[in-house]
Amino acid sequence: QAVFLDIDNTLLSFTAAAQDAMRTGMAKLGRTYTDDIWPLFQTINNGLWQQLERGELTPQQLYRIRWERIFAALGWQEDGPAFEELFRTGLHESAVPESGALPLLAALDALPAAADAQSVLRVAGIYDLAFLVAAKRTFHGKSSPFFIILPL
């Protein structure tokens, strides 16, 4: 038996990690993260992920254009792809458990999770998994009715 849980905004707060990554990255650019940036990020980011899910973009294309679009909307002249690297690094260095995540994990014997989140789970102090499912080791995405896990 296994329990499948998504990590983002289930076990760990993607919102808090993303905001931390933006705050840190923007400070490196001499910019200030303000609360009005979050809804703009969500709108642009969610639209790009929908395009990705429809096969209109590759992950590499999304990563290349995400911050170019956000910076353009902010009226900032910054290097979007370079900031993408700062942002993604920041995401993997920040981990804020969601309320109730630690007690839940303490009660489970096994937890399949995305391999890309290994480092984030370690930072959060909740990386003690018996089984790990990597998105890169599946034939279909998590929303697909044909989700298939490849063997180790």
Backbone as a chain_set.jsonl record, in Angstrom:
{"seq": "QAVFLDIDNTLLSFTAAAQDAMRTGMAKLGRTYTDDIWPLFQTINNGLWQQLERGELTPQQLYRIRWERIFAALGWQEDGPAFEELFRTGLHESAVPESGALPLLAALDALPAAADAQSVLRVAGIYDLAFLVAAKRTFHGKSSPFFIILPL", "coords": {"N": [[0.844, -1.177, 0.0], [0.381, 2.266, -0.603], [0.609, 5.786, -0.145], [-0.114, 8.518, -2.079], [1.05, 11.705, -2.326], [1.141, 15.052, -3.357], [3.835, 17.338, -3.344], [4.054, 20.191, -3.504], [2.417, 22.758, -1.928], [1.025, 20.948, -0.413], [2.561, 19.2, 1.261], [4.788, 20.869, 1.501], [5.033, 24.414, 1.494], [4.707, 25.784, -1.483], [4.142, 28.369, -2.186], [5.3, 29.964, -0.106], [7.997, 29.193, -0.453], [8.474, 30.027, -3.103], [8.022, 32.772, -2.88], [10.07, 33.431, -1.077], [12.279, 32.729, -2.685], [11.974, 34.567, -4.772], [12.221, 36.986, -3.373], [14.868, 36.815, -2.381], [16.335, 36.471, -4.792], [15.612, 38.806, -6.215], [16.669, 40.744, -4.556], [19.364, 40.318, -5.026], [19.512, 41.438, -7.505], [19.253, 44.021, -6.902], [16.705, 44.821, -6.602], [13.423, 45.151, -5.13], [11.286, 42.843, -3.675], [7.822, 42.962, -3.723], [4.498, 42.694, -2.386], [2.631, 42.871, -4.471], [3.77, 41.591, -6.597], [3.421, 38.844, -6.421], [0.665, 38.047, -7.26], [0.905, 38.719, -9.971], [3.011, 37.043, -10.79], [1.723, 34.54, -10.35], [-0.376, 34.631, -12.26], [0.992, 34.821, -14.768], [2.771, 32.634, -14.574], [1.009, 30.428, -14.137], [-0.432, 30.486, -16.537], [1.606, 29.863, -18.367], [2.285, 27.266, -17.48], [-0.097, 25.962, -18.102], [0.026, 26.1, -20.884], [2.242, 24.473, -21.238], [1.225, 21.998, -20.33], [-0.63, 21.536, -22.342], [1.024, 20.934, -24.376], [2.138, 22.966, -25.818], [4.387, 24.318, -25.108], [7.766, 23.587, -24.146], [9.399, 22.411, -21.137], [11.892, 23.719, -21.017], [11.479, 25.953, -22.648], [9.512, 27.274, -21.183], [10.971, 27.902, -18.844], [12.811, 29.648, -19.96], [11.284, 31.845, -20.796], [9.597, 32.658, -18.726], [10.404, 34.564, -16.649], [11.178, 36.659, -18.26], [8.733, 37.565, -19.249], [7.437, 38.265, -16.855], [9.161, 40.273, -15.832], [8.932, 42.116, -17.934], [6.23, 42.831, -17.647], [6.429, 44.119, -15.24], [7.885, 46.251, -15.985], [10.604, 46.176, -15.836], [14.038, 46.038, -16.745], [15.632, 43.348, -16.938], [17.583, 40.309, -16.88], [15.858, 37.667, -17.798], [16.227, 34.732, -18.152], [18.584, 34.386, -16.615], [17.672, 35.166, -14.106], [15.813, 33.159, -13.727], [17.426, 30.96, -13.128], [18.44, 31.796, -10.615], [16.023, 31.896, -9.238], [15.034, 29.21, -9.38], [17.094, 27.883, -8.044], [16.768, 29.06, -5.565], [14.24, 28.028, -4.905], [14.868, 25.374, -4.352], [16.331, 25.647, -2.098], [14.773, 26.578, -0.113], [12.348, 25.711, 2.233], [9.263, 25.331, 3.576], [7.282, 23.751, 5.722], [3.861, 22.798, 5.272], [1.041, 23.474, 7.371], [0.374, 20.852, 9.547], [1.723, 18.975, 8.028], [4.047, 17.706, 9.082], [3.074, 16.079, 11.3], [1.408, 14.392, 9.766], [3.24, 13.054, 8.062], [4.716, 11.732, 9.979], [2.927, 9.813, 10.684], [2.755, 8.104, 8.534], [3.977, 5.212, 6.833], [5.179, 4.944, 4.34], [5.965, 7.114, 1.652], [5.403, 8.151, -1.487], [7.025, 10.509, -3.534], [8.005, 13.424, -5.424], [11.137, 13.201, -7.022], [12.677, 15.45, -7.567], [12.247, 16.989, -5.409], [13.757, 16.093, -3.32], [16.001, 17.42, -2.1], [14.726, 19.669, -1.082], [12.942, 18.542, 0.736], [14.784, 17.497, 2.521], [15.928, 19.873, 3.546], [13.714, 20.844, 4.865], [13.582, 19.05, 6.878], [12.064, 16.747, 6.699], [12.632, 14.513, 5.253], [12.367, 11.381, 4.994], [11.795, 8.96, 3.483], [10.269, 5.971, 2.335], [9.807, 5.162, -0.226], [10.265, 6.553, -3.4], [8.969, 8.482, -5.96], [9.804, 9.66, -9.038], [9.068, 12.357, -11.158], [10.313, 12.314, -13.599], [10.517, 9.657, -14.08], [8.201, 8.631, -14.979], [5.569, 7.791, -17.29], [3.508, 9.533, -17.822], [2.1, 12.688, -16.769], [1.163, 13.832, -13.433], [-1.534, 14.493, -13.49], [-2.646, 12.892, -15.368], [-4.816, 10.248, -16.442], [-3.476, 8.006, -17.026], [-1.268, 7.528, -15.474], [1.818, 6.117, -14.944], [4.276, 4.315, -13.264], [7.713, 3.951, -13.622], [9.994, 1.201, -13.167], [12.647, 1.097, -10.676]], "CA": [[0.0, 0.0, 0.0], [1.114, 3.528, -0.656], [-0.151, 7.024, -0.156], [0.493, 9.469, -3.002], [0.795, 13.103, -2.001], [1.946, 16.034, -4.058], [4.62, 18.098, -2.374], [3.764, 21.617, -3.556], [1.234, 23.233, -1.221], [0.422, 19.847, 0.339], [3.541, 18.983, 2.321], [5.593, 22.089, 1.606], [4.385, 25.595, 0.924], [5.35, 26.328, -2.677], [3.951, 29.812, -2.129], [6.341, 30.541, 0.755], [9.304, 28.96, -1.076], [8.583, 30.881, -4.285], [8.165, 34.155, -2.434], [11.434, 33.535, -0.541], [13.21, 32.695, -3.814], [11.854, 35.853, -5.466], [12.766, 38.028, -2.491], [16.326, 36.668, -2.371], [16.842, 36.727, -6.134], [15.435, 40.202, -6.574], [17.64, 41.51, -3.767], [20.644, 40.202, -5.739], [19.431, 42.342, -8.655], [19.052, 45.372, -6.402], [15.269, 45.079, -6.666], [12.682, 44.792, -3.915], [10.065, 42.048, -3.848], [6.654, 43.531, -3.058], [3.359, 41.77, -2.398], [1.892, 42.913, -5.733], [4.451, 40.738, -7.576], [2.911, 37.476, -6.324], [-0.445, 37.764, -8.177], [1.416, 38.794, -11.343], [3.731, 35.781, -10.988], [0.741, 33.46, -10.463], [-1.094, 34.741, -13.532], [1.892, 34.476, -15.874], [3.278, 31.277, -14.365], [-0.072, 29.459, -14.361], [-0.701, 30.467, -17.969], [2.69, 29.127, -19.023], [2.159, 25.835, -17.147], [-1.214, 25.439, -18.893], [0.555, 25.898, -22.227], [3.106, 23.29, -21.155], [0.361, 20.822, -20.224], [-1.27, 21.33, -23.648], [2.073, 20.597, -25.336], [2.488, 24.148, -26.606], [5.706, 24.747, -24.642], [8.596, 22.613, -23.445], [9.861, 22.997, -19.869], [13.0, 24.64, -21.279], [10.907, 27.203, -23.153], [8.861, 27.923, -20.046], [12.01, 28.473, -17.977], [13.479, 30.734, -20.665], [10.435, 33.027, -20.995], [8.77, 33.02, -17.56], [10.804, 35.816, -16.001], [11.164, 37.734, -19.258], [7.363, 38.093, -19.263], [7.145, 38.913, -15.568], [9.919, 41.526, -15.783], [8.325, 43.049, -18.895], [4.998, 43.329, -17.041], [6.833, 45.029, -14.161], [8.623, 47.369, -16.559], [12.008, 46.03, -15.436], [14.995, 45.561, -17.738], [16.473, 42.356, -16.264], [17.847, 39.077, -17.632], [14.895, 36.658, -17.341], [16.816, 33.394, -17.98], [19.529, 34.391, -15.487], [16.88, 35.172, -12.879], [15.207, 31.834, -13.609], [18.389, 30.127, -12.405], [18.399, 32.225, -9.211], [14.72, 31.51, -8.694], [14.957, 27.755, -9.201], [18.024, 27.545, -6.957], [16.099, 29.468, -4.33], [13.163, 27.078, -4.603], [15.443, 24.152, -3.785], [17.002, 25.976, -0.832], [13.762, 27.053, 0.822], [11.312, 24.711, 2.495], [8.392, 25.668, 4.696], [6.224, 22.735, 5.776], [2.473, 23.23, 5.461], [0.489, 23.108, 8.666], [-0.088, 19.47, 9.604], [2.536, 18.074, 7.21], [4.947, 16.882, 9.895], [2.329, 14.992, 11.944], [0.947, 13.453, 8.755], [4.367, 12.214, 7.646], [5.075, 10.874, 11.097], [1.948, 8.732, 10.749], [2.828, 7.269, 7.334], [5.146, 4.342, 6.708], [5.795, 5.151, 3.029], [5.458, 8.299, 0.98], [5.942, 8.472, -2.814], [7.144, 11.953, -3.747], [8.819, 13.796, -6.584], [12.57, 13.148, -6.754], [13.235, 16.789, -7.606], [12.02, 17.619, -4.12], [14.578, 15.467, -2.286], [16.786, 18.405, -1.36], [13.809, 20.538, -0.347], [12.454, 17.783, 1.891], [15.884, 17.425, 3.499], [16.012, 21.182, 4.194], [12.561, 20.96, 5.765], [13.704, 18.066, 7.949], [11.013, 15.738, 6.591], [13.029, 13.553, 4.214], [12.553, 10.028, 5.499], [10.819, 8.298, 2.633], [10.553, 4.579, 2.01], [9.692, 4.988, -1.669], [10.314, 7.848, -4.043], [8.565, 8.466, -7.361], [10.294, 10.845, -9.736], [8.277, 12.708, -12.335], [11.085, 11.934, -14.773], [10.461, 8.209, -14.235], [6.82, 8.261, -15.28], [5.182, 7.993, -18.678], [2.516, 10.593, -17.909], [2.071, 13.606, -15.644], [0.326, 13.444, -12.299], [-2.955, 14.685, -13.743], [-3.069, 11.96, -16.4], [-5.435, 9.002, -15.962], [-2.589, 6.924, -17.424], [-0.055, 7.662, -14.678], [2.524, 4.849, -14.844], [5.58, 4.458, -12.618], [8.752, 3.073, -14.142], [10.764, 0.546, -12.099], [13.932, 1.708, -10.342]], "C": [[0.887, 1.237, 0.0], [0.141, 4.687, -0.616], [0.595, 7.98, -1.074], [0.076, 10.875, -2.589], [1.68, 13.969, -2.874], [2.699, 16.823, -2.992], [4.17, 19.557, -2.329], [2.404, 21.944, -2.967], [0.408, 22.111, -0.608], [1.319, 19.554, 1.539], [4.367, 20.241, 2.584], [4.857, 23.238, 0.94], [5.197, 26.097, -0.267], [5.254, 27.85, -2.658], [5.054, 30.464, -1.312], [7.72, 30.378, 0.128], [9.503, 29.877, -2.275], [8.773, 32.337, -3.883], [9.558, 34.391, -1.839], [12.454, 33.599, -1.672], [13.16, 34.015, -4.589], [12.502, 36.962, -4.657], [14.293, 38.006, -2.528], [16.92, 37.008, -3.727], [16.743, 38.185, -6.526], [16.383, 41.1, -5.802], [19.017, 41.458, -4.436], [20.684, 41.102, -6.971], [19.314, 43.803, -8.222], [17.596, 45.8, -6.464], [14.622, 44.655, -5.355], [11.444, 44.001, -4.297], [8.955, 42.742, -3.068], [5.478, 42.578, -3.238], [2.569, 41.782, -3.706], [2.544, 42.06, -6.816], [3.861, 39.325, -7.573], [1.719, 37.213, -7.26], [-0.025, 37.834, -9.652], [2.16, 37.507, -11.695], [2.735, 34.64, -11.208], [0.035, 33.477, -11.815], [-0.213, 34.284, -14.692], [2.357, 33.036, -15.755], [2.201, 30.23, -14.649], [-0.425, 29.361, -15.841], [0.349, 29.68, -18.736], [2.598, 27.628, -18.731], [0.976, 25.207, -17.89], [-0.779, 25.199, -20.334], [1.448, 24.654, -22.271], [2.268, 22.019, -21.139], [-0.368, 20.519, -21.53], [-0.249, 20.974, -24.73], [2.506, 21.758, -26.2], [3.859, 24.708, -26.258], [6.454, 23.544, -24.096], [8.971, 23.223, -22.093], [10.982, 24.018, -20.092], [12.49, 25.984, -21.799], [10.239, 27.976, -22.029], [9.903, 28.615, -19.175], [12.698, 29.665, -18.639], [12.618, 31.999, -20.696], [9.67, 33.499, -19.754], [9.149, 34.397, -17.0], [10.945, 36.96, -16.979], [9.782, 38.389, -19.283], [7.02, 38.83, -17.973], [7.876, 40.247, -15.481], [9.355, 42.56, -16.752], [7.051, 43.664, -18.307], [5.289, 44.311, -15.906], [7.533, 46.276, -14.693], [10.098, 47.351, -16.195], [12.836, 45.529, -16.606], [15.97, 44.626, -17.014], [16.598, 41.128, -17.157], [16.954, 37.964, -17.078], [15.494, 35.28, -17.157], [17.815, 33.322, -16.819], [18.773, 34.395, -14.159], [16.196, 33.835, -12.657], [16.133, 30.897, -12.832], [18.423, 30.491, -10.927], [17.124, 31.739, -8.536], [14.651, 30.018, -8.406], [15.924, 27.27, -8.129], [17.382, 27.884, -5.623], [14.974, 28.537, -3.927], [13.696, 25.825, -3.923], [16.151, 24.39, -2.461], [16.023, 26.445, 0.235], [12.706, 25.976, 0.996], [10.547, 25.096, 3.754], [7.278, 24.636, 4.725], [4.839, 23.374, 5.94], [2.015, 22.778, 6.844], [-0.036, 21.673, 8.614], [0.763, 18.495, 8.817], [3.408, 17.157, 8.061], [4.199, 15.78, 10.652], [1.83, 13.943, 10.952], [2.072, 12.508, 8.352], [4.811, 11.272, 8.751], [4.149, 9.67, 11.188], [2.012, 7.774, 9.562], [4.095, 6.42, 7.318], [5.894, 4.573, 5.405], [5.156, 6.364, 2.375], [6.105, 8.46, -0.383], [5.957, 9.993, -2.992], [8.026, 12.221, -4.952], [10.292, 13.841, -6.22], [13.192, 14.532, -6.749], [13.113, 17.485, -6.255], [12.885, 17.036, -3.015], [15.314, 16.5, -1.445], [15.892, 19.317, -0.536], [13.276, 19.823, 0.889], [13.534, 17.648, 2.963], [16.006, 18.741, 4.267], [14.899, 21.341, 5.214], [12.622, 19.981, 6.926], [12.651, 16.985, 7.889], [11.341, 14.722, 5.508], [13.363, 12.218, 4.866], [11.533, 9.163, 4.766], [11.227, 6.865, 2.331], [10.542, 4.356, 0.503], [9.563, 6.354, -2.32], [9.935, 7.716, -5.508], [9.034, 9.767, -7.994], [9.426, 11.101, -10.953], [8.995, 12.288, -13.607], [11.035, 10.431, -15.032], [9.038, 7.743, -14.49], [6.544, 8.508, -16.759], [4.269, 9.2, -18.838], [2.594, 11.467, -16.664], [1.07, 13.187, -14.589], [-1.164, 13.63, -12.55], [-3.504, 13.702, -14.784], [-3.743, 10.734, -15.797], [-4.558, 7.793, -16.275], [-1.263, 6.968, -16.675], [0.589, 6.283, -14.467], [3.899, 5.094, -14.245], [6.552, 3.462, -13.227], [9.481, 2.402, -12.973], [12.085, 1.274, -11.871], [15.04, 1.198, -11.23]], "O": [[1.994, 1.235, 0.538], [-1.017, 4.56, -1.015], [1.785, 8.23, -0.884], [-1.113, 11.185, -2.516], [2.845, 13.644, -3.101], [2.23, 16.951, -1.861], [3.932, 20.103, -1.252], [1.373, 21.471, -3.445], [-0.774, 22.295, -0.315], [0.888, 19.648, 2.688], [4.608, 20.62, 3.73], [4.15, 23.053, -0.051], [6.231, 26.745, -0.101], [6.188, 28.538, -3.071], [5.681, 31.418, -1.772], [8.531, 31.304, 0.165], [10.581, 30.444, -2.449], [9.585, 33.051, -4.471], [10.16, 35.439, -2.074], [13.378, 34.411, -1.638], [14.199, 34.522, -5.013], [13.246, 37.781, -5.196], [14.933, 39.046, -2.685], [17.899, 37.75, -3.809], [17.677, 38.744, -7.103], [16.852, 42.109, -6.329], [19.754, 42.444, -4.415], [21.76, 41.484, -7.43], [19.279, 44.708, -9.056], [17.283, 46.988, -6.389], [15.199, 43.897, -4.576], [10.651, 44.43, -5.135], [9.124, 43.071, -1.894], [5.478, 41.751, -4.149], [1.901, 40.798, -4.023], [1.93, 41.825, -7.858], [3.81, 38.679, -8.619], [1.755, 36.23, -8.0], [-0.545, 37.088, -10.482], [1.961, 36.946, -12.773], [2.885, 33.859, -12.148], [-0.127, 32.43, -12.442], [-0.626, 33.455, -15.502], [2.337, 32.295, -16.738], [2.468, 29.244, -15.336], [-0.688, 28.269, -16.344], [0.022, 28.919, -19.647], [2.808, 26.808, -19.625], [1.042, 24.037, -18.267], [-1.172, 24.203, -20.941], [1.407, 23.883, -23.23], [2.571, 21.066, -21.857], [-0.691, 19.362, -21.799], [-0.624, 20.738, -25.879], [3.175, 21.559, -27.214], [4.428, 25.485, -27.024], [5.836, 22.585, -23.633], [8.868, 24.438, -21.923], [11.017, 25.058, -19.435], [13.016, 27.034, -21.429], [10.385, 29.195, -21.935], [9.738, 29.779, -18.809], [13.123, 30.593, -17.951], [13.15, 33.107, -20.63], [9.153, 34.616, -19.734], [8.302, 35.285, -16.897], [10.844, 38.121, -16.584], [9.67, 39.613, -19.332], [6.39, 39.887, -17.998], [7.278, 41.252, -15.096], [9.305, 43.748, -16.432], [6.815, 44.864, -18.447], [4.501, 45.22, -15.641], [7.752, 47.238, -13.956], [10.768, 48.383, -16.239], [12.378, 44.684, -17.376], [17.013, 45.068, -16.532], [15.806, 40.938, -18.08], [17.244, 37.389, -16.029], [15.301, 34.683, -16.098], [17.881, 32.311, -16.12], [19.17, 33.724, -13.206], [16.017, 33.416, -11.513], [15.679, 30.133, -11.98], [18.434, 29.605, -10.072], [17.148, 31.239, -7.412], [14.254, 29.609, -7.315], [15.607, 26.343, -7.383], [17.441, 27.103, -4.673], [14.773, 28.28, -2.74], [13.055, 25.278, -3.025], [16.529, 23.439, -1.778], [16.42, 26.683, 1.375], [12.229, 25.399, 0.02], [11.11, 25.176, 4.846], [6.414, 24.637, 3.847], [4.678, 24.362, 6.655], [2.543, 21.819, 7.407], [-0.81, 21.329, 7.72], [0.552, 17.286, 8.921], [3.497, 15.96, 7.789], [4.654, 14.636, 10.645], [1.827, 12.749, 11.253], [1.877, 11.293, 8.307], [5.232, 10.146, 8.487], [4.537, 8.623, 11.707], [1.372, 6.723, 9.594], [5.159, 6.87, 7.743], [7.114, 4.417, 5.358], [3.959, 6.61, 2.526], [7.263, 8.873, -0.45], [4.995, 10.673, -2.634], [8.716, 11.324, -5.435], [10.664, 14.452, -5.218], [14.14, 14.775, -6.002], [13.809, 18.466, -5.996], [12.756, 17.452, -1.863], [15.258, 16.459, -0.216], [16.249, 19.7, 0.578], [13.17, 20.419, 1.961], [13.242, 17.679, 4.159], [16.168, 18.738, 5.488], [15.105, 21.899, 6.291], [11.817, 20.062, 7.853], [12.357, 16.357, 8.906], [10.44, 14.135, 4.91], [14.508, 11.967, 5.241], [10.55, 8.699, 5.345], [12.402, 6.584, 2.098], [11.207, 3.445, 0.011], [8.827, 7.212, -1.834], [10.528, 6.91, -6.226], [8.689, 10.851, -7.524], [9.088, 10.177, -11.692], [8.347, 11.94, -14.595], [11.466, 9.974, -16.092], [8.708, 6.583, -14.242], [7.203, 9.33, -17.397], [4.264, 9.828, -19.897], [3.096, 11.036, -15.626], [0.238, 12.307, -14.811], [-1.981, 12.99, -11.889], [-4.707, 13.69, -15.046], [-3.305, 10.229, -14.763], [-4.856, 6.68, -15.841], [-0.246, 6.496, -17.184], [-0.024, 5.391, -13.881], [4.611, 5.997, -14.684], [6.252, 2.273, -13.334], [9.573, 2.988, -11.894], [12.58, 1.976, -12.752], [16.19, 1.612, -11.083]]}, "num_chains": 1, "name": "protein.A"}
